[in-house]
Backbone as ProteinMPNN parsed JSONL, in Angstrom:
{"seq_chain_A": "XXXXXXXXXXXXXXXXXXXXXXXXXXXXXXXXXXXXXXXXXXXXXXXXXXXXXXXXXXXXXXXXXXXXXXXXXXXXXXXXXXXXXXXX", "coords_chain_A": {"N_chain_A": [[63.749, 224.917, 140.4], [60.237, 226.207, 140.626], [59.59, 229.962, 140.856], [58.172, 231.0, 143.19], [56.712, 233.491, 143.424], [55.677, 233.909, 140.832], [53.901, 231.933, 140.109], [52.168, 232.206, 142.212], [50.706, 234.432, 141.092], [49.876, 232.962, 138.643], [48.241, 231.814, 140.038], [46.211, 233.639, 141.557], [45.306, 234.726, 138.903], [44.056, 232.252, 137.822], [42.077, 231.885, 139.561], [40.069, 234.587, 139.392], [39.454, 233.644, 136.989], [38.009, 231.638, 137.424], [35.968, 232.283, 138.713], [34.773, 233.965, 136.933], [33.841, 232.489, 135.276], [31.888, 231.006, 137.081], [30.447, 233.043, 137.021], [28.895, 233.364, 134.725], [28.192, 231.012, 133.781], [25.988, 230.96, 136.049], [24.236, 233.194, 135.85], [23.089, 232.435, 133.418], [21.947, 230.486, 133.747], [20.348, 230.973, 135.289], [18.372, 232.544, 133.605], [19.378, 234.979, 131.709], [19.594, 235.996, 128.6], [22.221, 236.187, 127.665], [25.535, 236.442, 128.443], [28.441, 238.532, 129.232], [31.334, 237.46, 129.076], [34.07, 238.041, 130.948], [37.438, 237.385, 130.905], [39.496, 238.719, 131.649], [41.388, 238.252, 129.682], [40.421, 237.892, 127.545], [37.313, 238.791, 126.034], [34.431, 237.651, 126.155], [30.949, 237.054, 124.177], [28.398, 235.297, 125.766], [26.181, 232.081, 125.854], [22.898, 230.436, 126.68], [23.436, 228.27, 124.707], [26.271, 228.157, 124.953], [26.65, 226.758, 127.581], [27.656, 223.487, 128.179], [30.105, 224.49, 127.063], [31.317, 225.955, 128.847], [31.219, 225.326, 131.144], [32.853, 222.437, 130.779], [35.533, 224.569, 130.474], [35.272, 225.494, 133.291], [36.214, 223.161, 134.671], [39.027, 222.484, 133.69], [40.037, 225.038, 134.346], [39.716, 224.726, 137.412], [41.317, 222.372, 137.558], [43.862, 223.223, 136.479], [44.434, 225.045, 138.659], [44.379, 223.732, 141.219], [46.814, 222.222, 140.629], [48.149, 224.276, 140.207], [48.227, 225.229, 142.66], [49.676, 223.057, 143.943], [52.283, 223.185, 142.769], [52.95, 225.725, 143.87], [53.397, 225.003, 146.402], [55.628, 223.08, 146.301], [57.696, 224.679, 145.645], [57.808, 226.779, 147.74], [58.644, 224.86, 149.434], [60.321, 222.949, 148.875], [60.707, 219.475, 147.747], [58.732, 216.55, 148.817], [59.576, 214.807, 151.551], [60.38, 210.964, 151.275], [60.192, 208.236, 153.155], [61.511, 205.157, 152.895], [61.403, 201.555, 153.195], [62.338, 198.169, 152.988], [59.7, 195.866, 153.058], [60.356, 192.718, 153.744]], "CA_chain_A": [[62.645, 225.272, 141.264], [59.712, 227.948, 140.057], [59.665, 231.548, 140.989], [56.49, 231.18, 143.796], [55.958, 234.816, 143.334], [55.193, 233.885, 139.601], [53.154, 230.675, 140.426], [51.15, 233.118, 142.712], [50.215, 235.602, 140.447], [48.945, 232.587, 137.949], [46.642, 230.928, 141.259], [45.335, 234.224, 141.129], [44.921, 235.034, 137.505], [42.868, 231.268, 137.453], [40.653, 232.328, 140.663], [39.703, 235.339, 139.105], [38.835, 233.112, 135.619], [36.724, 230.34, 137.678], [34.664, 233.129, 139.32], [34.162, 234.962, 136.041], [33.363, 231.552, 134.868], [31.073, 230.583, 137.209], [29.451, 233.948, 137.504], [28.424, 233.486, 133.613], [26.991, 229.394, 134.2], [24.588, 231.329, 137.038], [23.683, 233.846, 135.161], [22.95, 231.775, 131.953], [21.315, 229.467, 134.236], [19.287, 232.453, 136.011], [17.481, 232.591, 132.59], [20.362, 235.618, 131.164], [19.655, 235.545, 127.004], [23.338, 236.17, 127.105], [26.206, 237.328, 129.679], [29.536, 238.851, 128.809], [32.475, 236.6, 129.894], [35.641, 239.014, 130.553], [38.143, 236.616, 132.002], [41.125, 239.671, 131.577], [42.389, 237.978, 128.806], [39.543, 237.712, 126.483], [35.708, 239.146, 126.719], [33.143, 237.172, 124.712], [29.233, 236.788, 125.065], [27.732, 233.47, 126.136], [24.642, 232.329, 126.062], [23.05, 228.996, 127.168], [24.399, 226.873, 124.237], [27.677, 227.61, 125.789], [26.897, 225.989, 128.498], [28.468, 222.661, 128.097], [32.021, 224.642, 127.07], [31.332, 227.071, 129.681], [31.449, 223.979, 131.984], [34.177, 221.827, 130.578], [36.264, 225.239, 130.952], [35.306, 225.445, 134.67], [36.556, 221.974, 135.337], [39.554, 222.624, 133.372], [40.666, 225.778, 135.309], [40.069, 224.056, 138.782], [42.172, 221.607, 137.515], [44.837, 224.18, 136.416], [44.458, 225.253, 140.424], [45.001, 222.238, 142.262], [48.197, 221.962, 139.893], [49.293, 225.772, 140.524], [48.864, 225.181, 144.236], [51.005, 222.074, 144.296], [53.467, 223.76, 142.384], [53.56, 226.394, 144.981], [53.705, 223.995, 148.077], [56.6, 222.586, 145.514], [58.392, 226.157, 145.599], [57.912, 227.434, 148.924], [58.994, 223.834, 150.978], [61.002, 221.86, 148.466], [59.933, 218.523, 147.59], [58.432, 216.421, 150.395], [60.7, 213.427, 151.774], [59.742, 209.607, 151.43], [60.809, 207.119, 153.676], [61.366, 203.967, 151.921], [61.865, 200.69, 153.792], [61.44, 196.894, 152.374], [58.88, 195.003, 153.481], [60.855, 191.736, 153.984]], "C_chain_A": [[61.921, 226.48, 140.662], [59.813, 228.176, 141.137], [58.037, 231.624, 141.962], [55.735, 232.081, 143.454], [55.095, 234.563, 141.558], [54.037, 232.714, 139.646], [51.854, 231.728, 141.149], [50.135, 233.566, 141.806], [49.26, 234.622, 139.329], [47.896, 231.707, 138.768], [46.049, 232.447, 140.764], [44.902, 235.138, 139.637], [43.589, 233.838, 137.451], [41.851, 231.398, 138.496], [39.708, 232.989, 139.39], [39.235, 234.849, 137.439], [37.944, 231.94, 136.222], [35.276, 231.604, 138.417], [34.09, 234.077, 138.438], [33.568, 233.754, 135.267], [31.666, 231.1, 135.082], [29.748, 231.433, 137.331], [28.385, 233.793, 135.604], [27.554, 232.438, 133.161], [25.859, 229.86, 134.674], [24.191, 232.078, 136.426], [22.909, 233.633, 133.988], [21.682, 230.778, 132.496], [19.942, 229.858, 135.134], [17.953, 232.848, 135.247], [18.062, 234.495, 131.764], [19.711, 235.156, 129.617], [21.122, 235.589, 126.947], [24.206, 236.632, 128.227], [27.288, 237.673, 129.069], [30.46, 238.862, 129.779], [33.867, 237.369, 129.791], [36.315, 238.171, 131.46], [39.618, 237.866, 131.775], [42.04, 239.459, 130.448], [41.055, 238.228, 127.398], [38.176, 238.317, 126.797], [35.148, 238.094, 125.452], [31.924, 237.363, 125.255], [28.865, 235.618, 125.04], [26.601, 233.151, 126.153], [24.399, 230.829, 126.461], [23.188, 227.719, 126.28], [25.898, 227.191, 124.466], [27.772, 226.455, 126.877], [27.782, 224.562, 128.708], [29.623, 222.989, 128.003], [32.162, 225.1, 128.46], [31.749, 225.81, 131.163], [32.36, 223.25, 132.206], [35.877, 222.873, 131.146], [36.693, 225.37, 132.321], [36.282, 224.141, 135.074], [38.102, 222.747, 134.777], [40.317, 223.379, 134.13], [40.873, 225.101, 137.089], [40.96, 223.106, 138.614], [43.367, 221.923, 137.806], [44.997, 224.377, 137.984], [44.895, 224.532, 140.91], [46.407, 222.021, 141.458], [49.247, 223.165, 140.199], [49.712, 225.643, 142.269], [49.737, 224.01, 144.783], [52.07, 222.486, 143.915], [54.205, 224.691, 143.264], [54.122, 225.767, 146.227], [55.691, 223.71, 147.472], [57.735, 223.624, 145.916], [58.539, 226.558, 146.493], [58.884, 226.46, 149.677], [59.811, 223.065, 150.803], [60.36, 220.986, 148.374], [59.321, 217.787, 148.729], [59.145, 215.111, 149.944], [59.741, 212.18, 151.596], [60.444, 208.805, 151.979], [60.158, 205.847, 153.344], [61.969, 202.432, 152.526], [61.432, 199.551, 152.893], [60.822, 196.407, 153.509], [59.237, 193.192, 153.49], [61.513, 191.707, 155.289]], "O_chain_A": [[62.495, 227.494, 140.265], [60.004, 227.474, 142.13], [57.014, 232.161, 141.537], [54.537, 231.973, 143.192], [54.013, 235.086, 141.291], [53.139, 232.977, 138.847], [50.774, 231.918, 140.591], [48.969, 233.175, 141.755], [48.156, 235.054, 138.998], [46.961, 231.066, 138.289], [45.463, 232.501, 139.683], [44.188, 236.14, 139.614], [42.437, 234.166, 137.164], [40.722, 230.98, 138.239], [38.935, 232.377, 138.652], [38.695, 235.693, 136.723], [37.185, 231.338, 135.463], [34.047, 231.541, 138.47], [33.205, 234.866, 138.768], [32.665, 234.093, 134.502], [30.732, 230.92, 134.3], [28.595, 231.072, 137.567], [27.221, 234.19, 135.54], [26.551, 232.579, 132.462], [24.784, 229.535, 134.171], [23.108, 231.574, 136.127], [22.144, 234.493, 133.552], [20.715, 230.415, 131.827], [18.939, 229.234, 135.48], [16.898, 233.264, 135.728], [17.153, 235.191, 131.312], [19.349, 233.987, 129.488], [21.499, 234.905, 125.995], [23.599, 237.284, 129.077], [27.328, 237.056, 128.005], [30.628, 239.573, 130.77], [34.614, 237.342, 128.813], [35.97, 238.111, 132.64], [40.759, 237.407, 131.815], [43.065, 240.088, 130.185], [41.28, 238.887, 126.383], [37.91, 238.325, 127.999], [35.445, 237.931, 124.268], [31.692, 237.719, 126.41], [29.125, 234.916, 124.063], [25.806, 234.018, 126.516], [25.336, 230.04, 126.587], [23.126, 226.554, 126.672], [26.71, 226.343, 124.096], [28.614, 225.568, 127.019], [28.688, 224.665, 129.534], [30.473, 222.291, 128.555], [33.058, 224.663, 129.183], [32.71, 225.867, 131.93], [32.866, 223.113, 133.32], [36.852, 222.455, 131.77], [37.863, 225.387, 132.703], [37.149, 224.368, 135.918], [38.409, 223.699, 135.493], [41.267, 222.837, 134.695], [41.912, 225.053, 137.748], [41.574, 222.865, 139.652], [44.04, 221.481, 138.737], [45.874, 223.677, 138.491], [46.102, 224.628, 141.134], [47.164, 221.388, 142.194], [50.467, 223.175, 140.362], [50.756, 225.813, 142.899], [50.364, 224.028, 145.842], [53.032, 222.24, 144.642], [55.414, 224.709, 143.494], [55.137, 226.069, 146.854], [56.696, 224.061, 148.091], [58.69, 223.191, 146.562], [59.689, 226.995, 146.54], [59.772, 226.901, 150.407], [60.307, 222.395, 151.709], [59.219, 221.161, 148.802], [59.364, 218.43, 149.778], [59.312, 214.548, 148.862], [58.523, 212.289, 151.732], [61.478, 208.499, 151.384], [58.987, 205.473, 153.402], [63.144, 202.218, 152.225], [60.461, 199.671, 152.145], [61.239, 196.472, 154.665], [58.301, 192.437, 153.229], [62.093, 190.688, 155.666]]}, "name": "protein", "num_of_chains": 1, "seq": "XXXXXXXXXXXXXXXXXXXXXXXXXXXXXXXXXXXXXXXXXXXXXXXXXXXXXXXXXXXXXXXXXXXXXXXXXXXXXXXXXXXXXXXX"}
């Protein structure tokens, strides 16, 4: 079983990288020549031929999310039961 408290800490590590994400799409998209993307781990500058990565990334992390928060549900509740009958 993971460590929730550790599962936590990476939901919010990937928040805090979709909202530095998306703050750099709007900005780019605002008409920005360039924005500077600090997700805590990395800074770069972006500009609007990122866009397409800048994008793919977004999806990517929400993905990551919906995966960290099942993991937590996973961690906090145990697995969830299935009741399994035949259909005959």
């Amino acid at each position: 079983m993971a460590d929730a408290v550790w599962i936590q800490q990476r939901i919010d590590r990937t928040r805090a990288t979709i909202i530095a994400t998306e703050n750099a799409i709007d900005a780019i998209q605002a008409g920005a020549q360039s924005y500077s993307l600090d997700t805590g781990q990395t800074r770069q500058s972006v500009t609007k031929a990122n866009i397409a990565e800048l994008r793919g990334n977004l999806k990517y992390y929400e993905e990551r999310l919906r995966d960290l928060e099942a993991q937590l549900v996973t961690a906090t509740s145990g697995p969830a039961s299935v009741y399994v009958r035949p259909l005959f």
